[in-house]
Tab-separated table of C-alpha atoms in Angstrom:
chain	number	residue	atom	x	y	z
A	16	MET	CA	20.030	37.388	198.101
A	17	LEU	CA	19.775	40.988	199.304
A	18	LYS	CA	16.953	42.012	201.630
A	19	ASN	CA	15.384	44.356	199.046
A	20	GLU	CA	15.370	41.593	196.438
A	21	ARG	CA	13.779	39.198	198.922
A	22	GLN	CA	11.073	41.686	199.825
A	23	ASP	CA	10.323	42.343	196.136
A	24	ILE	CA	9.755	38.609	195.687
A	25	ILE	CA	7.495	38.551	198.740
A	26	LEU	CA	5.374	41.354	197.248
A	27	MET	CA	5.209	39.560	193.899
A	28	LYS	CA	4.007	36.350	195.564
A	29	LEU	CA	1.514	38.326	197.637
A	30	ASN	CA	0.016	39.995	194.552
A	31	ASN	CA	-0.210	36.697	192.689
A	32	LYS	CA	-1.639	34.538	195.483
A	33	GLY	CA	-3.500	36.982	197.709
A	34	LYS	CA	-1.616	35.819	200.807
A	35	VAL	CA	1.836	34.625	201.889
A	36	VAL	CA	2.745	32.151	204.620
A	37	VAL	CA	5.922	32.479	206.701
A	38	GLY	CA	6.901	28.806	206.469
A	39	GLU	CA	6.430	28.629	202.708
A	40	LEU	CA	8.395	31.841	202.142
A	41	ALA	CA	11.269	30.576	204.294
A	42	ILE	CA	11.550	27.434	202.153
A	43	ASP	CA	11.147	29.243	198.819
A	44	LEU	CA	13.716	31.927	199.699
A	45	SER	CA	16.118	29.649	201.611
A	46	VAL	CA	16.127	31.755	204.774
A	47	SER	CA	14.925	31.254	208.337
A	48	GLU	CA	11.343	31.900	209.418
A	49	ASP	CA	12.661	34.591	211.773
A	50	THR	CA	14.158	36.405	208.782
A	51	ILE	CA	10.808	36.267	206.984
A	52	ARG	CA	8.990	37.553	210.071
A	53	ARG	CA	11.391	40.507	210.274
A	54	ASP	CA	10.824	41.199	206.571
A	55	LEU	CA	7.055	41.137	207.004
A	56	ALA	CA	7.222	43.374	210.071
A	57	GLU	CA	9.361	45.901	208.210
A	58	MET	CA	7.125	45.796	205.125
A	59	ASP	CA	4.053	46.254	207.327
A	60	SER	CA	5.611	49.328	208.933
A	61	LYS	CA	6.258	50.762	205.466
A	62	GLY	CA	2.641	50.231	204.455
A	63	LEU	CA	3.443	47.591	201.839
A	64	LEU	CA	1.272	44.787	203.258
A	65	LYS	CA	-0.868	43.765	206.213
A	66	ARG	CA	0.913	41.403	208.587
A	67	VAL	CA	-1.281	38.685	210.144
A	68	PHE	CA	-0.601	35.615	212.273
A	69	GLY	CA	1.491	33.180	210.218
A	70	GLY	CA	1.954	35.436	207.198
A	71	ALA	CA	0.588	38.518	205.446
A	72	LEU	CA	-2.301	39.780	203.310
A	73	PRO	CA	-2.441	42.554	200.677
A	74	LEU	CA	-2.778	46.089	201.934
A	75	ASN	CA	-6.076	47.936	201.452
A	76	ARG	CA	-6.046	50.039	198.298
A	77	TYR	CA	-7.218	53.619	198.140
A	78	ALA	CA	-10.833	53.981	197.035
A	79	LEU	CA	-11.140	56.343	194.079
A	80	ASN	CA	-14.061	58.742	193.978
A	81	TYR	CA	-16.973	58.040	191.641
A	82	THR	CA	-15.766	60.190	188.739
A	83	GLU	CA	-12.267	58.732	188.905
A	84	ARG	CA	-13.670	55.200	188.946
A	85	GLU	CA	-16.026	55.909	186.040
A	86	ASN	CA	-13.067	57.102	183.952
A	87	PHE	CA	-10.832	54.170	184.934
A	88	GLU	CA	-10.601	51.514	182.179
A	89	PRO	CA	-14.128	52.001	180.777
A	90	GLU	CA	-13.316	49.896	177.688
A	91	LEU	CA	-12.290	46.914	179.826
A	92	LYS	CA	-15.392	47.284	181.988
A	93	TYR	CA	-17.541	47.304	178.855
A	94	GLU	CA	-15.885	44.097	177.642
A	95	LEU	CA	-16.806	42.430	180.925
A	96	ALA	CA	-20.313	43.855	180.615
A	97	LEU	CA	-20.718	42.183	177.214
A	98	LYS	CA	-19.978	38.850	178.894
A	99	GLY	CA	-22.412	39.659	181.686
A	100	VAL	CA	-25.408	40.411	179.463
A	101	LYS	CA	-25.119	36.917	177.973
A	102	LEU	CA	-26.457	35.623	181.306
A	103	LEU	CA	-29.679	37.618	180.957
A	104	LYS	CA	-32.969	36.203	179.698
A	105	ASP	CA	-36.300	37.769	178.808
A	106	GLU	CA	-38.708	38.466	181.667
A	107	GLN	CA	-36.107	38.111	184.426
A	108	LEU	CA	-36.097	40.247	187.558
A	109	VAL	CA	-32.531	41.557	187.657
A	110	ALA	CA	-30.845	43.349	190.569
A	111	ILE	CA	-28.051	45.712	189.542
A	112	ASP	CA	-26.069	47.102	192.442
A	113	GLY	CA	-24.426	50.488	192.054
A	114	SER	CA	-20.935	50.436	190.548
A	115	THR	CA	-19.159	51.951	187.557
A	116	THR	CA	-18.625	48.492	186.060
A	117	ASN	CA	-22.338	47.750	186.434
A	118	LEU	CA	-23.048	51.063	184.717
A	119	GLN	CA	-21.283	49.611	181.678
A	120	LEU	CA	-23.449	46.507	182.078
A	121	ALA	CA	-26.567	48.686	181.879
A	122	ARG	CA	-25.216	50.280	178.703
A	123	ALA	CA	-24.594	46.858	177.171
A	124	ILE	CA	-28.085	45.419	177.681
A	125	PRO	CA	-29.588	44.688	174.239
A	126	VAL	CA	-32.529	46.904	173.279
A	127	ASN	CA	-34.743	43.912	172.467
A	128	LEU	CA	-34.349	42.313	175.908
A	129	SER	CA	-37.390	42.598	178.176
A	130	LEU	CA	-36.454	42.850	181.860
A	131	THR	CA	-37.484	44.255	185.200
A	132	VAL	CA	-34.456	45.844	186.860
A	133	ILE	CA	-34.241	46.751	190.538
A	134	THR	CA	-31.384	49.095	191.417
A	135	ASN	CA	-30.276	51.509	194.106
A	136	SER	CA	-28.064	53.409	191.664
A	137	LEU	CA	-29.200	56.768	190.282
A	138	THR	CA	-26.787	56.572	187.362
A	139	ILE	CA	-27.868	53.057	186.376
A	140	ALA	CA	-31.566	53.950	186.628
A	141	SER	CA	-30.918	57.010	184.466
A	142	GLU	CA	-28.985	54.947	181.921
A	143	LEU	CA	-31.864	52.461	181.614
A	144	SER	CA	-34.625	55.075	181.594
A	145	ASN	CA	-34.754	55.251	177.780
A	146	HIS	CA	-34.798	51.470	177.396
A	147	LYS	CA	-38.408	50.843	176.315
A	148	ASN	CA	-38.350	47.126	177.215
A	149	ILE	CA	-37.064	47.557	180.770
A	150	GLU	CA	-39.223	48.316	183.773
A	151	ILE	CA	-37.170	50.023	186.493
A	152	ILE	CA	-37.739	49.621	190.220
A	153	MET	CA	-35.795	52.381	191.939
A	154	VAL	CA	-34.796	51.538	195.500
A	155	GLY	CA	-35.351	54.464	197.863
A	156	GLY	CA	-33.445	55.505	200.954
A	157	ASN	CA	-30.710	57.990	201.764
A	158	LEU	CA	-28.543	59.142	198.872
A	159	PHE	CA	-24.883	58.308	199.452
A	160	GLN	CA	-23.372	60.951	197.208
A	161	LYS	CA	-19.860	59.510	197.061
A	162	ILE	CA	-21.139	56.574	195.026
A	163	MET	CA	-24.527	57.918	193.862
A	164	THR	CA	-26.552	55.094	195.409
A	165	ASN	CA	-29.409	54.935	197.896
A	166	VAL	CA	-28.559	53.238	201.182
A	167	GLY	CA	-29.974	52.791	204.666
A	168	ASN	CA	-32.788	50.863	206.361
A	169	LEU	CA	-35.477	52.014	203.933
A	170	ALA	CA	-33.492	50.641	201.000
A	171	VAL	CA	-32.871	47.321	202.770
A	172	GLU	CA	-36.551	46.901	203.678
A	173	GLN	CA	-37.615	47.583	200.106
A	174	ILE	CA	-35.161	45.050	198.640
A	175	ARG	CA	-36.535	42.378	201.013
A	176	GLU	CA	-39.818	42.484	199.091
A	177	TYR	CA	-38.182	41.154	195.895
A	178	TYR	CA	-36.477	37.919	194.832
A	179	PRO	CA	-34.303	38.657	191.801
A	180	ASP	CA	-33.363	35.868	189.402
A	181	ILE	CA	-29.873	37.286	189.167
A	182	CYS	CA	-27.913	39.997	190.956
A	183	PHE	CA	-24.956	41.856	189.503
A	184	MET	CA	-22.986	42.857	192.581
A	185	GLY	CA	-20.522	45.728	192.392
A	186	ALA	CA	-17.252	45.016	194.194
A	187	TYR	CA	-14.284	47.203	195.098
A	188	ALA	CA	-12.208	44.244	196.214
A	189	ILE	CA	-12.398	40.458	196.399
A	190	HIS	CA	-10.220	37.963	198.214
A	191	PRO	CA	-10.663	34.159	198.393
A	192	LEU	CA	-10.346	34.164	202.186
A	193	MET	CA	-11.742	37.580	203.127
A	194	GLY	CA	-14.595	37.737	200.595
A	195	ILE	CA	-16.003	40.888	198.994
A	196	THR	CA	-15.078	44.019	200.924
A	197	SER	CA	-15.888	47.716	200.621
A	198	PRO	CA	-14.327	51.018	201.707
A	199	TYR	CA	-17.787	52.288	202.700
A	200	GLU	CA	-19.679	50.922	205.694
A	201	LYS	CA	-22.869	52.727	204.618
A	202	GLU	CA	-23.425	50.533	201.572
A	203	VAL	CA	-22.753	47.137	203.173
A	204	SER	CA	-26.287	46.403	204.434
A	205	VAL	CA	-27.846	47.099	201.024
A	206	LYS	CA	-25.306	44.905	199.240
A	207	ARG	CA	-25.908	42.093	201.729
A	208	GLN	CA	-29.657	42.237	201.174
A	209	PHE	CA	-29.302	42.166	197.392
A	210	ILE	CA	-27.134	39.062	197.769
A	211	LYS	CA	-29.461	37.370	200.260
A	212	SER	CA	-32.564	37.972	198.118
A	213	SER	CA	-31.094	36.820	194.784
A	214	SER	CA	-30.974	33.335	193.274
A	215	ARG	CA	-27.668	33.971	191.499
A	216	VAL	CA	-24.925	36.471	192.350
A	217	VAL	CA	-22.549	37.628	189.612
A	218	THR	CA	-19.719	40.103	189.999
A	219	LEU	CA	-17.761	41.757	187.197
A	220	ILE	CA	-14.148	42.153	188.359
A	221	ILE	CA	-11.369	44.080	186.632
A	222	PRO	CA	-7.888	42.630	187.353
A	223	ASN	CA	-6.703	45.180	189.932
A	224	LYS	CA	-9.557	44.246	192.314
A	225	PHE	CA	-8.406	40.658	192.832
A	226	ASN	CA	-6.867	39.621	196.146
A	227	VAL	CA	-7.399	43.040	197.705
A	228	ILE	CA	-9.013	43.805	201.080
A	229	MET	CA	-11.037	46.879	202.029
A	230	PRO	CA	-12.112	47.718	205.615
A	231	TYR	CA	-15.759	46.539	205.568
A	232	LYS	CA	-16.881	43.013	204.751
A	233	VAL	CA	-19.848	42.585	202.413
A	234	CYS	CA	-19.997	38.793	202.101
A	235	ASP	CA	-18.012	35.581	201.905
A	236	MET	CA	-16.897	34.383	198.492
A	237	THR	CA	-19.156	31.348	198.966
A	238	ASP	CA	-22.096	33.755	198.532
A	239	VAL	CA	-20.966	34.495	194.968
A	240	THR	CA	-22.050	32.283	192.073
A	241	THR	CA	-20.043	33.684	189.164
A	242	ILE	CA	-17.030	35.929	188.587
A	243	ILE	CA	-16.635	37.587	185.195
A	244	THR	CA	-13.170	38.949	184.509
A	245	ASP	CA	-10.497	39.601	181.908
A	246	LYS	CA	-8.275	36.961	180.306
A	247	SER	CA	-5.206	38.734	181.707
A	248	VAL	CA	-5.993	37.392	185.196
A	249	SER	CA	-3.776	34.368	185.796
A	250	GLU	CA	-5.112	30.824	186.125
A	251	GLU	CA	-3.299	30.617	189.465
A	252	ILE	CA	-5.432	33.438	190.867
A	253	LEU	CA	-8.695	32.088	189.434
A	254	LYS	CA	-8.058	28.574	190.761
A	255	GLU	CA	-8.348	29.891	194.320
A	256	TYR	CA	-11.885	31.048	193.526
A	257	GLU	CA	-12.811	27.950	191.547
A	258	LYS	CA	-11.831	25.814	194.551
A	259	ILE	CA	-14.600	27.577	196.477
A	260	GLY	CA	-17.071	26.523	193.790
A	261	ILE	CA	-17.279	29.833	191.923
A	262	GLU	CA	-17.745	29.813	188.157
A	263	CYS	CA	-15.087	32.014	186.532
A	264	ILE	CA	-15.843	33.400	183.070
């Protein structure tokens, strides 16, 4: 097997499993562990993966700006949102963290559902503002314009005063070992407080966010109750999350 072919297989395994281990790759590809280590070192230098002790993890993906994310697969996000609203019940206090997928969730909430929604997202609050059966609690703080959400200590302190029945947590990237991660340090403290305050944490995940790592950790996957995703995500990927105890819908 040529080196390029071997490295293509390594990338395929990495995308499917979210990690690769030197010893397992050596057996699967019938080469020495030293050969695998050299492959991983070369692939790391090319920016194809992140080499770690004993193996490798997926490389961080570029974070699109808000407009680009809003226009990326809106139909798929809405399909996930339709699954998400089935978890809602009348008179719940619902936390909706700022994300373009959660914006679709807001659009999918039935008009006859009576809720109180707490959010730090300007776009989500605006979307819900004409919903006569929803009371909106807008979290204050400093506007983070890149993602159109309020962040900072004021926002965190305000969220501490509430105990939502369910939280829909926006996520740029999830990984069974590394948890939910973000490209933006500014939003981490607010996300953590939403998670800490809520009885149930649900995240709507489009397929390209699985087994990806961003620079700033939000939480461990054990902090998440439910993942809602598309049927195109393989059972092999979802099993890694189900092992943790996460419900996958």
